[in-house]
Amino acid sequence: MLRASFMAGNAFTRSYVGYVHAIAHSLGGQYHVPHGLANAKILPVMLKEYRKTIDKKLGKLALISHIASENDSYSTAKQKMIDFIEDLNQKMNIEEGFSEIQEEDINSMASRAEKEANPLYPVPKLYSKEELARIYLKLKK
Ligand SMILES: [Fe+2]
């Protein structure tokens, strides 16, 4: 676990993070949601948001992780990875969505997430403030 933490830290100090973190940071700032918990809840939602743009990369990761087989298309392999993550969250009793999110806070949080991520984060797709606001609504419980 220590080695994995080191490798993860090494990776994201070289290449930044993505919208999962940008959204999680705003939820931490606004409602004090623990960052790791926020990331866990947002990850599958954001991976679904990216749709086909991540099929190949996430599909390959699913194959390397033995979550998918070589017979699976990238799209199927990607879906198996997302299912795996959702299953893992369930096993750890991590509920979907955030009851903390208040509609009146969404625009300011979307604005902060947009400013944090654009243009430096290496995301598969750039989202506008309005598109991010839609994702916050999806995350609202
Ligand atoms: Fe982060």
PDB file of N, CA and C in Angstrom, residues 28-67:
ATOM      1  N   GLY A  28     -15.221  19.485  -0.610  1.00  0.00           N
ATOM      2  CA  GLY A  28     -14.477  19.561   0.652  1.00  0.00           C
ATOM      3  C   GLY A  28     -14.476  20.983   1.192  1.00  0.00           C
ATOM      4  N   GLY A  29     -14.260  21.936   0.297  1.00  0.00           N
ATOM      5  CA  GLY A  29     -14.234  23.343   0.709  1.00  0.00           C
ATOM      6  C   GLY A  29     -15.591  23.839   1.171  1.00  0.00           C
ATOM      7  N   GLN A  30     -16.632  23.415   0.487  1.00  0.00           N
ATOM      8  CA  GLN A  30     -17.982  23.913   0.784  1.00  0.00           C
ATOM      9  C   GLN A  30     -18.620  23.199   1.977  1.00  0.00           C
ATOM     10  N   TYR A  31     -18.437  21.859   2.025  1.00  0.00           N
ATOM     11  CA  TYR A  31     -19.176  21.078   3.031  1.00  0.00           C
ATOM     12  C   TYR A  31     -18.277  20.211   3.920  1.00  0.00           C
ATOM     13  N   HIS A  32     -16.962  20.320   3.753  1.00  0.00           N
ATOM     14  CA  HIS A  32     -16.012  19.514   4.540  1.00  0.00           C
ATOM     15  C   HIS A  32     -16.165  18.017   4.292  1.00  0.00           C
ATOM     16  N   VAL A  33     -16.560  17.639   3.066  1.00  0.00           N
ATOM     17  CA  VAL A  33     -16.622  16.216   2.715  1.00  0.00           C
ATOM     18  C   VAL A  33     -15.182  15.714   2.604  1.00  0.00           C
ATOM     19  N   PRO A  34     -14.814  14.622   3.315  1.00  0.00           N
ATOM     20  CA  PRO A  34     -13.447  14.104   3.212  1.00  0.00           C
ATOM     21  C   PRO A  34     -13.074  13.820   1.747  1.00  0.00           C
ATOM     22  N   HIS A  35     -11.863  14.216   1.386  1.00  0.00           N
ATOM     23  CA  HIS A  35     -11.457  14.173  -0.018  1.00  0.00           C
ATOM     24  C   HIS A  35     -11.499  12.761  -0.627  1.00  0.00           C
ATOM     25  N   GLY A  36     -10.986  11.779   0.105  1.00  0.00           N
ATOM     26  CA  GLY A  36     -10.973  10.412  -0.427  1.00  0.00           C
ATOM     27  C   GLY A  36     -12.384   9.884  -0.635  1.00  0.00           C
ATOM     28  N   LEU A  37     -13.271  10.177   0.306  1.00  0.00           N
ATOM     29  CA  LEU A  37     -14.664   9.742   0.191  1.00  0.00           C
ATOM     30  C   LEU A  37     -15.328  10.412  -1.007  1.00  0.00           C
ATOM     31  N   ALA A  38     -15.090  11.695  -1.159  1.00  0.00           N
ATOM     32  CA  ALA A  38     -15.665  12.426  -2.297  1.00  0.00           C
ATOM     33  C   ALA A  38     -15.145  11.835  -3.613  1.00  0.00           C
ATOM     34  N   ASN A  39     -13.850  11.592  -3.690  1.00  0.00           N
ATOM     35  CA  ASN A  39     -13.274  11.012  -4.913  1.00  0.00           C
ATOM     36  C   ASN A  39     -13.925   9.662  -5.231  1.00  0.00           C
ATOM     37  N   ALA A  40     -14.098   8.831  -4.207  1.00  0.00           N
ATOM     38  CA  ALA A  40     -14.677   7.500  -4.420  1.00  0.00           C
ATOM     39  C   ALA A  40     -16.090   7.596  -4.994  1.00  0.00           C
ATOM     40  N   LYS A  41     -16.871   8.547  -4.493  1.00  0.00           N
ATOM     41  CA  LYS A  41     -18.247   8.692  -4.970  1.00  0.00           C
ATOM     42  C   LYS A  41     -18.314   9.298  -6.363  1.00  0.00           C
ATOM     43  N   ILE A  42     -17.415  10.226  -6.650  1.00  0.00           N
ATOM     44  CA  ILE A  42     -17.454  10.948  -7.929  1.00  0.00           C
ATOM     45  C   ILE A  42     -16.864  10.107  -9.063  1.00  0.00           C
ATOM     46  N   LEU A  43     -15.868   9.282  -8.760  1.00  0.00           N
ATOM     47  CA  LEU A  43     -15.149   8.547  -9.808  1.00  0.00           C
ATOM     48  C   LEU A  43     -16.056   7.801 -10.791  1.00  0.00           C
ATOM     49  N   PRO A  44     -16.952   6.924 -10.333  1.00  0.00           N
ATOM     50  CA  PRO A  44     -17.762   6.199 -11.330  1.00  0.00           C
ATOM     51  C   PRO A  44     -18.689   7.124 -12.125  1.00  0.00           C
ATOM     52  N   VAL A  45     -19.167   8.174 -11.476  1.00  0.00           N
ATOM     53  CA  VAL A  45     -20.060   9.122 -12.163  1.00  0.00           C
ATOM     54  C   VAL A  45     -19.292   9.830 -13.283  1.00  0.00           C
ATOM     55  N   MET A  46     -18.082  10.269 -12.968  1.00  0.00           N
ATOM     56  CA  MET A  46     -17.283  10.990 -13.963  1.00  0.00           C
ATOM     57  C   MET A  46     -16.831  10.054 -15.084  1.00  0.00           C
ATOM     58  N   LEU A  47     -16.494   8.813 -14.737  1.00  0.00           N
ATOM     59  CA  LEU A  47     -16.086   7.859 -15.780  1.00  0.00           C
ATOM     60  C   LEU A  47     -17.233   7.608 -16.747  1.00  0.00           C
ATOM     61  N   LYS A  48     -18.456   7.571 -16.253  1.00  0.00           N
ATOM     62  CA  LYS A  48     -19.614   7.413 -17.145  1.00  0.00           C
ATOM     63  C   LYS A  48     -19.801   8.669 -17.991  1.00  0.00           C
ATOM     64  N   GLU A  49     -19.540   9.816 -17.387  1.00  0.00           N
ATOM     65  CA  GLU A  49     -19.668  11.091 -18.107  1.00  0.00           C
ATOM     66  C   GLU A  49     -18.745  11.150 -19.321  1.00  0.00           C
ATOM     67  N   TYR A  50     -17.570  10.601 -19.186  1.00  0.00           N
ATOM     68  CA  TYR A  50     -16.585  10.684 -20.272  1.00  0.00           C
ATOM     69  C   TYR A  50     -16.985   9.845 -21.491  1.00  0.00           C
ATOM     70  N   ARG A  51     -17.917   8.946 -21.277  1.00  0.00           N
ATOM     71  CA  ARG A  51     -18.438   8.092 -22.369  1.00  0.00           C
ATOM     72  C   ARG A  51     -17.326   7.458 -23.194  1.00  0.00           C
ATOM     73  N   LYS A  52     -17.446   7.548 -24.513  1.00  0.00           N
ATOM     74  CA  LYS A  52     -16.514   6.839 -25.396  1.00  0.00           C
ATOM     75  C   LYS A  52     -15.082   7.389 -25.367  1.00  0.00           C
ATOM     76  N   THR A  53     -14.905   8.618 -24.859  1.00  0.00           N
ATOM     77  CA  THR A  53     -13.565   9.229 -24.892  1.00  0.00           C
ATOM     78  C   THR A  53     -12.544   8.434 -24.083  1.00  0.00           C
ATOM     79  N   ILE A  54     -13.020   7.594 -23.153  1.00  0.00           N
ATOM     80  CA  ILE A  54     -12.070   6.848 -22.318  1.00  0.00           C
ATOM     81  C   ILE A  54     -12.109   5.343 -22.573  1.00  0.00           C
ATOM     82  N   ASP A  55     -12.871   4.913 -23.567  1.00  0.00           N
ATOM     83  CA  ASP A  55     -13.009   3.470 -23.819  1.00  0.00           C
ATOM     84  C   ASP A  55     -11.654   2.761 -23.902  1.00  0.00           C
ATOM     85  N   LYS A  56     -10.773   3.277 -24.747  1.00  0.00           N
ATOM     86  CA  LYS A  56      -9.512   2.584 -24.993  1.00  0.00           C
ATOM     87  C   LYS A  56      -8.619   2.557 -23.747  1.00  0.00           C
ATOM     88  N   LYS A  57      -8.414   3.725 -23.126  1.00  0.00           N
ATOM     89  CA  LYS A  57      -7.508   3.780 -21.964  1.00  0.00           C
ATOM     90  C   LYS A  57      -8.060   3.014 -20.766  1.00  0.00           C
ATOM     91  N   LEU A  58      -9.333   3.214 -20.445  1.00  0.00           N
ATOM     92  CA  LEU A  58      -9.898   2.504 -19.287  1.00  0.00           C
ATOM     93  C   LEU A  58     -10.078   1.022 -19.613  1.00  0.00           C
ATOM     94  N   GLY A  59     -10.376   0.727 -20.876  1.00  0.00           N
ATOM     95  CA  GLY A  59     -10.480  -0.669 -21.305  1.00  0.00           C
ATOM     96  C   GLY A  59      -9.143  -1.389 -21.127  1.00  0.00           C
ATOM     97  N   LYS A  60      -8.057  -0.728 -21.523  1.00  0.00           N
ATOM     98  CA  LYS A  60      -6.723  -1.327 -21.349  1.00  0.00           C
ATOM     99  C   LYS A  60      -6.408  -1.530 -19.872  1.00  0.00           C
ATOM    100  N   LEU A  61      -6.772  -0.537 -19.057  1.00  0.00           N
ATOM    101  CA  LEU A  61      -6.537  -0.652 -17.612  1.00  0.00           C
ATOM    102  C   LEU A  61      -7.328  -1.830 -17.032  1.00  0.00           C
ATOM    103  N   ALA A  62      -8.547  -2.013 -17.506  1.00  0.00           N
ATOM    104  CA  ALA A  62      -9.367  -3.145 -17.047  1.00  0.00           C
ATOM    105  C   ALA A  62      -8.715  -4.470 -17.431  1.00  0.00           C
ATOM    106  N   LEU A  63      -8.138  -4.515 -18.610  1.00  0.00           N
ATOM    107  CA  LEU A  63      -7.464  -5.732 -19.083  1.00  0.00           C
ATOM    108  C   LEU A  63      -6.218  -6.020 -18.240  1.00  0.00           C
ATOM    109  N   ILE A  64      -5.395  -5.004 -18.031  1.00  0.00           N
ATOM    110  CA  ILE A  64      -4.172  -5.146 -17.225  1.00  0.00           C
ATOM    111  C   ILE A  64      -4.515  -5.558 -15.790  1.00  0.00           C
ATOM    112  N   SER A  65      -5.648  -5.058 -15.290  1.00  0.00           N
ATOM    113  CA  SER A  65      -6.074  -5.348 -13.915  1.00  0.00           C
ATOM    114  C   SER A  65      -6.827  -6.670 -13.804  1.00  0.00           C
ATOM    115  N   HIS A  66      -6.951  -7.395 -14.926  1.00  0.00           N
ATOM    116  CA  HIS A  66      -7.670  -8.679 -14.958  1.00  0.00           C
ATOM    117  C   HIS A  66      -9.145  -8.530 -14.588  1.00  0.00           C
ATOM    118  N   ILE A  67      -9.697  -7.372 -14.860  1.00  0.00           N
ATOM    119  CA  ILE A  67     -11.125  -7.148 -14.640  1.00  0.00           C
ATOM    120  C   ILE A  67     -11.877  -7.483 -15.929  1.00  0.00           C
TER     121      ILE A  67
END
